[in-house]
XYZ file of C-alpha atoms in Angstrom:
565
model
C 31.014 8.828 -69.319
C 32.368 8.550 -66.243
C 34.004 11.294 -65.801
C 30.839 13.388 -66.786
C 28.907 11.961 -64.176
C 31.510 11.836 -61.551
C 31.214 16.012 -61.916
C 27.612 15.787 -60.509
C 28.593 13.430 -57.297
C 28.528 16.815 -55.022
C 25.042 17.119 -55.790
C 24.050 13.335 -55.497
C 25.378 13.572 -51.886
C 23.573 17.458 -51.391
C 20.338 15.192 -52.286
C 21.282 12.507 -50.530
C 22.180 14.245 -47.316
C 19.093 16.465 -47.434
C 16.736 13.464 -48.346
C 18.154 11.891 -45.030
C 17.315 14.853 -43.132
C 14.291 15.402 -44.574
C 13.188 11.690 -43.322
C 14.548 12.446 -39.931
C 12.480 15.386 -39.442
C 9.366 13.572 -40.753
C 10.049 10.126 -39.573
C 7.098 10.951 -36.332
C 4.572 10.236 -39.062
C 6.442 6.959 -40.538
C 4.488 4.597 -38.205
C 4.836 1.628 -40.302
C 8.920 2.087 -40.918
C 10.454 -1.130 -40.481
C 13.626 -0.764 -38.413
C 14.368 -4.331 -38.894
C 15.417 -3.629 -42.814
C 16.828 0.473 -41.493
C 19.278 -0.527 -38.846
C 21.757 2.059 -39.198
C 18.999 5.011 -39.114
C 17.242 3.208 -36.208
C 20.567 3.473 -34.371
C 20.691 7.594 -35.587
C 17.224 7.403 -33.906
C 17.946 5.826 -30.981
C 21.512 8.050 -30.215
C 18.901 10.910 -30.529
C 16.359 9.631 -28.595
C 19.085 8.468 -25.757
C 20.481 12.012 -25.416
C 17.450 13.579 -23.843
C 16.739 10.504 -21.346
C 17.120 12.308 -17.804
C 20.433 10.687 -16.384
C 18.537 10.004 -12.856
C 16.021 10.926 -10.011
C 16.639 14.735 -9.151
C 15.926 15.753 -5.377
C 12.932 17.803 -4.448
C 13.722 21.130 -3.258
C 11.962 24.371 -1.677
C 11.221 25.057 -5.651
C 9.240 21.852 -5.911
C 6.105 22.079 -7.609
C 4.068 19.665 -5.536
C 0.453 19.305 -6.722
C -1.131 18.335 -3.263
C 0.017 21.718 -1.523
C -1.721 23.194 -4.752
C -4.948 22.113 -4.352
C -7.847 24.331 -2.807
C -9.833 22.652 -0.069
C -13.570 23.498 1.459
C -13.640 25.174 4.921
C -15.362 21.349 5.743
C -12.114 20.016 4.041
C -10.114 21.956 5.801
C -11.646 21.284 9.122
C -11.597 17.426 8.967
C -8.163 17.475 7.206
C -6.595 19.085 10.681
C -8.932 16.483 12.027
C -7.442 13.828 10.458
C -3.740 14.994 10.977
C -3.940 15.646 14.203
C -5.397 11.952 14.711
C -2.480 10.649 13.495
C 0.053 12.928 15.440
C 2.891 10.856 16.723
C 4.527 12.063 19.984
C 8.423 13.453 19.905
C 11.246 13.257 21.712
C 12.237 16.544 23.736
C 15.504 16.034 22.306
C 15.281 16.406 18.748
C 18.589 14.680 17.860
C 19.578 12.565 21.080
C 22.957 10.203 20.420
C 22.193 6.450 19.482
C 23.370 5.411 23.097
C 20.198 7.587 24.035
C 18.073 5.477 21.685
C 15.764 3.086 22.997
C 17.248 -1.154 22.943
C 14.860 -3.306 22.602
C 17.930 -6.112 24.046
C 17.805 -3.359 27.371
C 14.064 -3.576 27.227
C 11.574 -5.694 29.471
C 7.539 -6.178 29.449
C 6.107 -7.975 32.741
C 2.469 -9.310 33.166
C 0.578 -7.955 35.808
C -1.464 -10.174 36.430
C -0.316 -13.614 35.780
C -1.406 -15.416 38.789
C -4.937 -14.384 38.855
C -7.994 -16.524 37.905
C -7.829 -15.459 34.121
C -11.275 -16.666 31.987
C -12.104 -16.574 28.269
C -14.012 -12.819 28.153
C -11.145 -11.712 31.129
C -8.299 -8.941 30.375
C -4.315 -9.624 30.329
C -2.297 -6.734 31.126
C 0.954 -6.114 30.398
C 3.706 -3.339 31.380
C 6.440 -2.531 28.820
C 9.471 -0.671 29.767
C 12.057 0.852 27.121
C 15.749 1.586 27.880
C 18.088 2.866 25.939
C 21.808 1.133 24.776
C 23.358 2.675 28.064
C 20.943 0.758 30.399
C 19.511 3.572 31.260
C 15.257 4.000 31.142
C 13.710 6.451 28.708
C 11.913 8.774 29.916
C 10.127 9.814 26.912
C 7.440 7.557 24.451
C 6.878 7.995 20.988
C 8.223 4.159 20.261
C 6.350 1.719 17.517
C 5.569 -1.314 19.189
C 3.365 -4.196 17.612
C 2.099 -7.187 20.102
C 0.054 -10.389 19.971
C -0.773 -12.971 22.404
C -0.734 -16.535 20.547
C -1.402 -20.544 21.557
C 1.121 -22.542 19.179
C -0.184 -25.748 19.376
C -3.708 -24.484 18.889
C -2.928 -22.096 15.997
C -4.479 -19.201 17.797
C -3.533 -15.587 18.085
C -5.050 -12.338 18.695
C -3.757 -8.802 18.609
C -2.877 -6.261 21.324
C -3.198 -2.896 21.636
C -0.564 -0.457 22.776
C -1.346 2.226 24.877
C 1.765 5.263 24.909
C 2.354 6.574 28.368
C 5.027 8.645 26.967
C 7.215 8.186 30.047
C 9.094 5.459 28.696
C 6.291 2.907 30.250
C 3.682 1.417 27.607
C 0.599 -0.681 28.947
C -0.290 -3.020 26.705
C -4.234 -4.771 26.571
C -4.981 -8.302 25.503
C -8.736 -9.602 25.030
C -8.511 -13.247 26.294
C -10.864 -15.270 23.744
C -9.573 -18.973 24.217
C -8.506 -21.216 26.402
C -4.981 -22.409 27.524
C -1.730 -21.616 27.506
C -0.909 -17.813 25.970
C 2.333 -16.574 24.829
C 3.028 -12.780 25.107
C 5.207 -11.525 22.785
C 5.992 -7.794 22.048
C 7.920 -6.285 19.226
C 9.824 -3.204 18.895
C 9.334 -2.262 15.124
C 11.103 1.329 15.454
C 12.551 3.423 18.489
C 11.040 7.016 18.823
C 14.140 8.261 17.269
C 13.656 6.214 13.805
C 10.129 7.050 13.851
C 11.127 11.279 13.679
C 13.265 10.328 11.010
C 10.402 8.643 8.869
C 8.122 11.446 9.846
C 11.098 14.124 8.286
C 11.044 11.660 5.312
C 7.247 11.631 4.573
C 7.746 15.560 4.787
C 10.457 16.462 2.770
C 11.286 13.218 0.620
C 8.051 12.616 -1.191
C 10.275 11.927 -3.855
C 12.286 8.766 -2.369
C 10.384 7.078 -4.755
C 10.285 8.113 -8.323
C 8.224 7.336 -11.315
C 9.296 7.999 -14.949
C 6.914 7.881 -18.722
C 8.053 6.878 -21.778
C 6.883 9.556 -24.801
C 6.556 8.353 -28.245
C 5.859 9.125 -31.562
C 6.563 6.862 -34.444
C 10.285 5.486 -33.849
C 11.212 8.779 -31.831
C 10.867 8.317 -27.964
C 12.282 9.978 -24.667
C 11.291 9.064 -21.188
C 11.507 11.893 -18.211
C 10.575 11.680 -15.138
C 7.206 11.821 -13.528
C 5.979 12.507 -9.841
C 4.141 14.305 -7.637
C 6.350 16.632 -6.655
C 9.295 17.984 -9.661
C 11.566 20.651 -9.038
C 10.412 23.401 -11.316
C 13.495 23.657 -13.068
C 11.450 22.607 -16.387
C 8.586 22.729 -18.122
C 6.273 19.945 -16.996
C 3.026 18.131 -18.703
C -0.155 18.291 -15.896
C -1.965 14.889 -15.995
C -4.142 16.315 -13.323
C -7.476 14.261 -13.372
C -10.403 16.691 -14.816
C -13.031 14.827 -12.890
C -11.586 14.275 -9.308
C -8.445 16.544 -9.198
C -5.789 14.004 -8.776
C -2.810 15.483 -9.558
C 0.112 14.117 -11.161
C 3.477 15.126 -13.420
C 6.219 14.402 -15.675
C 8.697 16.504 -16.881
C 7.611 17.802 -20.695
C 9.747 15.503 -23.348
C 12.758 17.797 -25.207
C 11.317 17.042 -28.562
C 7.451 15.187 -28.178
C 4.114 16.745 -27.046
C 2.637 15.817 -23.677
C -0.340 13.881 -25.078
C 2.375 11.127 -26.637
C 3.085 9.746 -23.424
C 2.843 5.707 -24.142
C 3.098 4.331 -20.228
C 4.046 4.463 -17.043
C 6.432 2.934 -14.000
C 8.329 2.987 -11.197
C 12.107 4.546 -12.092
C 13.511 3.345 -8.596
C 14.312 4.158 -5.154
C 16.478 7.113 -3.974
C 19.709 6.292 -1.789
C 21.282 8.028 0.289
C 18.219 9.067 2.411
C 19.870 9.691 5.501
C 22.943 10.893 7.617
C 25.390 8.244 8.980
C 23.739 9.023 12.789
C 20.182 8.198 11.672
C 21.415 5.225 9.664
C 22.226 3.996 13.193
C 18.401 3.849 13.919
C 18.076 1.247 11.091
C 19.697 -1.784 11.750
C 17.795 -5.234 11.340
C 18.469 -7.188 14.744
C 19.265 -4.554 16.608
C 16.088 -1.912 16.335
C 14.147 -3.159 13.649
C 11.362 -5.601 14.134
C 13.012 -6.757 17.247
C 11.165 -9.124 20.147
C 11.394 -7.742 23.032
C 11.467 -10.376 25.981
C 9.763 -10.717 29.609
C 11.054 -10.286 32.930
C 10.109 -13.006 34.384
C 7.065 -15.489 32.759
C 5.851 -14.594 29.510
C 2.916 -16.678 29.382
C -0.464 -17.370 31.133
C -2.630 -19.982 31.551
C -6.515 -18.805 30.480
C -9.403 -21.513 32.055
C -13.138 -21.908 30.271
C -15.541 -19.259 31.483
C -17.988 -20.966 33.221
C -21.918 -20.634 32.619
C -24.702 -22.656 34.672
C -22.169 -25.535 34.815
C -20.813 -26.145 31.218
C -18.654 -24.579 29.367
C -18.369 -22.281 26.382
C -15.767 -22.781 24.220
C -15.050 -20.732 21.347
C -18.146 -18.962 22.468
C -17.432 -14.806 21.182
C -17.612 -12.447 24.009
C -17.166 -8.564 24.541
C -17.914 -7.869 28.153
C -17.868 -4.608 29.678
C -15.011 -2.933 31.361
C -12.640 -4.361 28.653
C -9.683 -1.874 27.449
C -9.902 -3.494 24.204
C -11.183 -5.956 21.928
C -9.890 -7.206 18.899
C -11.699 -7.106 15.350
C -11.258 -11.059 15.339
C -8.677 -13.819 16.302
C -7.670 -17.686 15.323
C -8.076 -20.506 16.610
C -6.901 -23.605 14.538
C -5.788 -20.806 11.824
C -9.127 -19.772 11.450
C -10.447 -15.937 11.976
C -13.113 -15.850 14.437
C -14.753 -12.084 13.979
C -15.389 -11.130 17.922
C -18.463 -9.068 16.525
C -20.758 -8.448 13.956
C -21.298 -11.528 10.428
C -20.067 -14.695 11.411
C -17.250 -16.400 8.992
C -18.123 -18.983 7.035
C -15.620 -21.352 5.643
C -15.266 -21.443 1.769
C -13.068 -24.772 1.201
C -13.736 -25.669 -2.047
C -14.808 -24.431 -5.330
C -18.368 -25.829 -5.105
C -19.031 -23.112 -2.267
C -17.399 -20.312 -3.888
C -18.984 -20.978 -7.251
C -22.394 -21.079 -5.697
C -21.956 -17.883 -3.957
C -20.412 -16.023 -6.704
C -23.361 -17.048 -8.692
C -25.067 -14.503 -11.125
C -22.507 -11.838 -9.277
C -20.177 -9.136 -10.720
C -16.866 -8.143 -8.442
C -14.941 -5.649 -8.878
C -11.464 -5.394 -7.267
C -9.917 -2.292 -7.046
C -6.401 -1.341 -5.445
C -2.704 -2.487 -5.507
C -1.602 -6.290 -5.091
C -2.066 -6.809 -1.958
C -6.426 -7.508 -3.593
C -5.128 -8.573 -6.442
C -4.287 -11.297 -4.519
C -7.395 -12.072 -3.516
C -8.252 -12.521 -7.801
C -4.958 -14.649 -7.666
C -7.149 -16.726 -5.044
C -9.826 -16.969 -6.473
C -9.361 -17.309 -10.103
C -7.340 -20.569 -9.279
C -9.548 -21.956 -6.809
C -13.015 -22.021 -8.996
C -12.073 -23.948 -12.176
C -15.136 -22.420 -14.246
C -13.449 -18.988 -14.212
C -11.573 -18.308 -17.525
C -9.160 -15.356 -17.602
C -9.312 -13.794 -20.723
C -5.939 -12.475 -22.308
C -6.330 -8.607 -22.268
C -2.652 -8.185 -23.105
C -2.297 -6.954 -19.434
C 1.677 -7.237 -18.017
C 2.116 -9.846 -15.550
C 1.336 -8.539 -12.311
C 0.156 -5.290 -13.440
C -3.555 -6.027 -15.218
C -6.174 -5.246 -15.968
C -7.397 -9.190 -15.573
C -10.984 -10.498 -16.295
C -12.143 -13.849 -15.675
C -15.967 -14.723 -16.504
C -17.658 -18.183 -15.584
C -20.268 -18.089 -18.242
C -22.211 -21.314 -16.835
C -22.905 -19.664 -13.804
C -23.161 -15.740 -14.509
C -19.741 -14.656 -12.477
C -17.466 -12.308 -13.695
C -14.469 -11.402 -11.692
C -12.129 -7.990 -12.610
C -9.410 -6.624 -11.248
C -7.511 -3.114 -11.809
C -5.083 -1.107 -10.240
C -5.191 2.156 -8.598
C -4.274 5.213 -10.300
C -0.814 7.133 -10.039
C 0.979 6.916 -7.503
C 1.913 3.140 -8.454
C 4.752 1.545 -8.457
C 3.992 -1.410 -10.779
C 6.678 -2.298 -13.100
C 4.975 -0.290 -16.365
C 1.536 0.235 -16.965
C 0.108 1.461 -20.324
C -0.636 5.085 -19.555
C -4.342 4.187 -21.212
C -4.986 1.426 -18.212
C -4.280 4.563 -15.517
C -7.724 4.913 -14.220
C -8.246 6.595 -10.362
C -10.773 4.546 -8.447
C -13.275 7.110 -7.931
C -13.864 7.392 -11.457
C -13.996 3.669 -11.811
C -16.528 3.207 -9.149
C -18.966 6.122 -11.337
C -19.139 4.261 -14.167
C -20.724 1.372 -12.165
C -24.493 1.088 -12.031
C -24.614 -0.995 -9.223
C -27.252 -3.178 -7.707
C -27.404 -6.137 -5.088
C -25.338 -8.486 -7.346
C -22.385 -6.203 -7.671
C -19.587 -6.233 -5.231
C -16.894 -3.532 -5.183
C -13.672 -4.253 -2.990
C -10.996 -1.947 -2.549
C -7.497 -1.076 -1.287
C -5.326 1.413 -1.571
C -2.533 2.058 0.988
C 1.427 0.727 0.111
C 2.094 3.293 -2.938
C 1.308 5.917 -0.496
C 3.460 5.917 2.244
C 6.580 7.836 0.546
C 4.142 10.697 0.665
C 2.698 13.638 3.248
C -0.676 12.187 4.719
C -2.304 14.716 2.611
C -1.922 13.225 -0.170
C -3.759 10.057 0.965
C -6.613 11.832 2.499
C -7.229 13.026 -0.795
C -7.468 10.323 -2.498
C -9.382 8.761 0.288
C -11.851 11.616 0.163
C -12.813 11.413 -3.374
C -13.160 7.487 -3.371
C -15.341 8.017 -0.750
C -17.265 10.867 -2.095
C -17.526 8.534 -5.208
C -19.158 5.488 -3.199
C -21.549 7.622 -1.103
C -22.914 8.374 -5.245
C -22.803 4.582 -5.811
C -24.627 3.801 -2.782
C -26.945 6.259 -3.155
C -28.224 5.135 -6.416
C -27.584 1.552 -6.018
C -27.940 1.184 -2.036
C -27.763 -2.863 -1.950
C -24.277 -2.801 -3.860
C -22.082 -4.245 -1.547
C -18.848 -2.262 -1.072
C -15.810 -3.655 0.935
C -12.396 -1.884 1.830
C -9.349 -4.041 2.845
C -6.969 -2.304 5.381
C -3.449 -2.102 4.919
C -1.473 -5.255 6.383
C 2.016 -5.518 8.326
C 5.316 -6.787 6.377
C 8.784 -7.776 6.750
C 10.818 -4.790 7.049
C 14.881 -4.364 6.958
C 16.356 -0.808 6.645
C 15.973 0.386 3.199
C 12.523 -0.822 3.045
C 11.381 0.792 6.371
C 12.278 4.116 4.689
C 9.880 3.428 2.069
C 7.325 0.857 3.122
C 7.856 1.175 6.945
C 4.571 -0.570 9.189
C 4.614 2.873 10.704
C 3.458 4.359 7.415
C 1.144 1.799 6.800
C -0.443 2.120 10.682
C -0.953 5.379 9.738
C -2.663 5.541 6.433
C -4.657 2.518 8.129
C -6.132 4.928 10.859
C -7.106 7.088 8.244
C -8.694 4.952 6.119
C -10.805 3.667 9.279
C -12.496 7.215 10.153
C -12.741 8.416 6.919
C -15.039 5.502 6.224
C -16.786 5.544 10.050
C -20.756 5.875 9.272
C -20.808 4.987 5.474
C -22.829 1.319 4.880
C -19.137 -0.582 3.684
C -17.200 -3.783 5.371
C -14.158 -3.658 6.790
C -11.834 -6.809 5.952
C -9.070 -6.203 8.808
C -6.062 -7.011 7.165
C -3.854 -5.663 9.896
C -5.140 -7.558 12.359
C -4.968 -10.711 10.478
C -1.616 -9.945 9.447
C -0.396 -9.157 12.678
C -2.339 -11.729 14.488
C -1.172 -14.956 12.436
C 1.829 -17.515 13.194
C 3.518 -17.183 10.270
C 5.777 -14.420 9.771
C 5.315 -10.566 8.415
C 5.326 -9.767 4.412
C 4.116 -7.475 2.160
C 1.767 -10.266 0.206
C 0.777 -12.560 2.912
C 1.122 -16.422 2.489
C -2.316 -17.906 0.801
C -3.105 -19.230 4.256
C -3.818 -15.674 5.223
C -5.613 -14.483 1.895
C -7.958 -17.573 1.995
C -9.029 -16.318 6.116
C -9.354 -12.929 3.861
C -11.407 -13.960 0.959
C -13.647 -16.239 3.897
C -14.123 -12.626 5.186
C -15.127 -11.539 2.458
C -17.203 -13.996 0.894
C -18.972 -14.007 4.086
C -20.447 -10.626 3.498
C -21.369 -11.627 -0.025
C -23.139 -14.682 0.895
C -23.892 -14.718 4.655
C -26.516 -17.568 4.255
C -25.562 -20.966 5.401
C-alpha cells in the first residue's frame, strides 16, 4: 500500500508547492489570516516584504521632482511672492568662502552703551553699539551676522526684547524700549556668524531633503515602506498625494508590489548627515559661534528711574512715546507679559477662571506641538475637561476633550505634511485650510493656529504657500462667520547645538516668523508673540518652552477670548 502511494508523492508536493503559491499570490485579500498560528509563511512574507524597503534617504539632485517649483502662481502671486522673498533677503559676505580665522568671534566681539550715564526714564530709549571681529582680532567689515538681544531685571523677573538693526559694516545698533524701573542688564547673543548663516541659506536651497519622511503601504499581511517628500529624485515612479482642494503637494516613491491608495501612515524617516564640508563644519561649534553671549566693554547695565507725571509716579504704567526706534510687542515684570499695546492681559490662575471663560465655547487648535501645548495646558488645568480616547499616538493626536457641564469642547490636530511626528495614520493627514472650511463658525468658536518648525528644512516658497492658502481659507471663515475669533501663534526661539541649527536653526524660524507677520497684516486675527516671549523670558531657549511660558501664552490668549474682567 505503501509503495502505491509513495508513486504519487511527486504530485502531492506539485499540489502542495502550487497551493503555497497560489496563497502567496492571493494572500492581499486574506485580511483575517492569523500569523500567530502561520509563522513560517509570515516570515516568507515578511523576507518579501523586507526586500523592497528602500535601504536609506537618497540625495536630491538637479533631477528632483520638487512639487513647489511645479506649481503655477497668479501674476498677484507672483508679485507678492518676490515681495515676500525679497523681505526676507539676508545680506552676504563679499567673500563667498572667507577662512574661519575671517569668521566673526563672538569671544573678539564687544557691544558698548551709549548712553549709560544719561537721565534714563521708563518710556526713554537705551542704545547700544555692537562690534564683530573675527578669530584674528581683526574687525569685520561686512554684516550679515544673527544676533538675538534682551535687556532683563533679575531680581524683578523682567525682560524685554531688542531689536537689531544691520549696518553691514561690521557695526550693529541695537534699540531697547525702557518699560520698568531699575537696574537693566544688556545682554547680546551671537546665534550664527554671517558665514554660518550662507551656509543655512545654501541648505534651505539645495537640501530640502535633510529631512526625510517615509509611508508604510499595506495590503493584507504584504507591506513595503518607501520614501516620501517633497522633493524625490525622479529615478522612480512616484504616487502624487497632491491635495485636490488647496494644491499642497506631496510624494512617496510608488511601492514595488502595492497600489498608491494602500498607503496605511506616515513619519519622519530621519535626518541626513553629512550636510556639510569639514570648513563649514567649523562655523558650527556650540561655545564657540553658536548661541554665544557676547560681553560689554565696559558696564553692561543701566540704571532706569520712574517717569515722572504732576508729582507721582507711574509704575508699570504702558507707554509708546514718539521718537522711539522700537517698541516691543510686550515685556515681564514679575514673569508676567505686559502687552505694550492693544487688550490688556488678564491673569487666568486657576481653573474656576478658565472654565468660566471657556464656557459654551468650541476651540480649535491647529498646528505642530509647540499649540499642542497649549491643549497640554489646558486640558490639565480645568478638571471638567475629559479627553476622550480617539486611539490617537502619544504626541501625535488628534485629542478631544469636552466639559459637558459647561458646553466646552477643546480639539487639537496637527498640520498636514510636512510633519515630522513620529507616525501619523495617513487618514488623520488633514492641511489646515481645509480644516478651517469645514468650520461654520460664529462668536463662540475660536480657531488658533501655528505652523512654522516642520518648515524650515525647506525653500521659503514652500511656506508661503501654505501660508497663502490658510489664509485664503480664513478670509472665507471670516467672511461668513465674522465674530469667529481666529488667533495665530508665531514661531518661538530654542536651544540650538550644531546638528540641530542645520535643521531647526532660530534663523529659519526668524524667517518664516516675518512671513507669517505680513502675510497676515490687515486680516481681523491676534497675534500671540511667541518669539518675543520666548526670547524675552529668564529661563533658557527650547523648542517647547517651560509651562511658565505657555501659561503667559494661554493668558494671551484667553485674554482675547474673554477680555471682560
Amino acid at each position: 500500500m505503501w509503495t502505491n502511494l509513495s508513486r504519487f508523492t511527486p504530485l502531492f508536493l506539485f499540489l502542495a508547492f502550487t497551493g503555497l503559491v497560489f496563497l502567496l499570490r492571493n494572500i492581499f485579500t486574506l485580511e483575517k489570516f492569523d500569523c500567530n498560528t502561520r509563522t513560517a509563511l509570515c516570515r516568507i512574507q515578511d523576507t518579501i516584504s523586507t526586500a523592497f524597503k528602500p535601504v536609506g534617504p537618497v540625495a536630491v539632485n538637479k533631477d528632483s521632482y520638487c512639487g513647489y517649483s511645479e506649481l503655477e502662481l497668479s501674476p498677484e502671486e507672483v508679485l507678492e511672492e518676490q515681495y515676500l522673498l525679497d523681505l526676507i533677503a539676508w545680506p552676504e559676505p563679499p567673500v563667498q568662502t572667507p577662512s574661519f580665522q575671517q569668521s566673526t568671534d563672538p569671544a573678539h566681539s564687544f557691544f558698548v552703551i551709549l548712553n549709560p550715564s544719561e537721565d534714563l526714564r521708563v518710556g526713554g530709549q537705551l542704545e547700544v553699539l555692537v562690534h564683530m571681529q573675527d578669530f584674528q582680532g581683526q574687525p569685520k567689515q561686512y554684516g550679515g551676522d544673527f544676533l538675538l538681544a534682551r535687556i532683563h531685571s533679575p531680581e524683578l523677573k523682567a525682560g524685554a526684547a531688542g531689536k537689531v538693526v544691520d549696518h553691514q559694516n561690521g557695526f550693529y545698533s541695537v534699540f531697547f524700549a525702557l518699560l520698568w524701573p531699575g537696574e537693566l542688564t544688556v545682554s547680546v547673543t551671537l546665534v550664527h556668524p554671517s558665514e554660518a548663516v550662507q551656509v543655512l541659506k545654501r541648505l534651505r536651497q539645495e537640501r530640502p531633503d535633510r529631512v526625510y519622511f517615509k509611508s508604510l503601504f499595506r495590503t493584507g499581511y504584504f507591506s513595503e515602506t518607501t520614501l516620501c517628500n517633497l522633493c524625490l529624485p525622479a529615478s522612480q515612479p512616484l504616487c502624487n498625494y497632491t491635495d485636490p482642494h488647496t494644491g499642497e503637494p506631496w510624494f512617496c516613491y510608488k511601492p514595488k508590489l502595492l497600489s498608491c491608495d494602500s498607503r496605511v501612515n506616515h513619519a519622519k524617516g530621519g535626518y541626513q548627515k553629512h550636510l556639510l564640508t569639514a570648513k563649514e563644519g567649523l562655523l558650527f561649534q556650540s561655545n564657540v559661534n553658536i548661541k554665544v553671549p557676547i560681553l560689554a566693554s565696559g558696564a553692561d547695565h543701566v540704571t532706569v528711574k520712574l517717569q515722572e507725571k504732576n508729582g507721582h509716579s507711574d509704575r508699570g504704567k504702558k507707554t509708546n512715546p514718539d521718537g522711539l526706534t522700537f517698541m516691543p510687542s510686550g515685556f515681564y515684570y514679575q514673569d508676567v507679559w505686559k502687552p505694550t499695546g492693544g487688550r490688556a492681559v488678564r491673569q487666568f490662575n486657576d481653573a474656576l477662571s478658565v472654565t468660566q471663560c471657556l464656557k459654551r465655547k468650541v476651540i480649535y487648535l491647529y498646528g505642530d506641538s509647540t499649540v499642542r501645548q497649549w491643549f497640554e495646558y489646558l486640558n490639565a488645568l480645568v478638571p471638567g475637561l475629559q479627553e476622550f480616547n480617539l486611539g490617537s499616538p502619544k504626541n501625535v493626536g488628534p485629542f478631544l476633550a469636552v466639559d459637558s457641564a459647561h458646553g466646552i469642547m477643546l480639539k487639537y490636530r496637527c498640520h498636514g505634511p510636512p510633519i515630522r511626528f513620529s507616525t501619523v495614520a495617513a487618514s488623520e493627514l488633514r492641511y489646515v485650510a481645509n480644516e478651517l472650511e469645514g468650520i461654520v463658525g460664529g462668536r463662540d468658536v475660536v480657531v488658533a493656529i501655528t505652523i512654522w518648525s516642520h518648515f524650515s528644512t525647506f525653500p521659503a516658497e514652500v511656506y508661503i504657500r501654505r501660508l497663502r492658502n490658510i489664509r485664503r481659507a480664513v478670509r472665507r471663515l471670516l467672511a461668513r462667520s465674522p465674530r469667529t475669533l481666529v488667533v495665530l501663534k508665531t514661531a518661538n526661539v530654542q536651544e540650538l547645538g550644531p546638528e540641530v541649527s542645520l535643521y531647526n536653526s532660530d534663523w529659519f524660524s526668524l524667517q518664516l516668523d516675518a512671513l507669517l507677520r505680513h502675510m497676515f497684516q490687515g486680516l481681523d486675527v491676534v497675534l500671540v508673540d511667541a518669539w518675543e516671549m520666548t526670547l524675552a523670558h529668564r529661563l533658557p531657549h527650547a523648542l517647547h518652552p517651560p509651562a511658565l511660558i505657555v501659561k503667559n501664552q494661554v493668558d494671551v490668549f484667553l485674554s482675547h477670548v474673554c477680555p471682560g474682567g
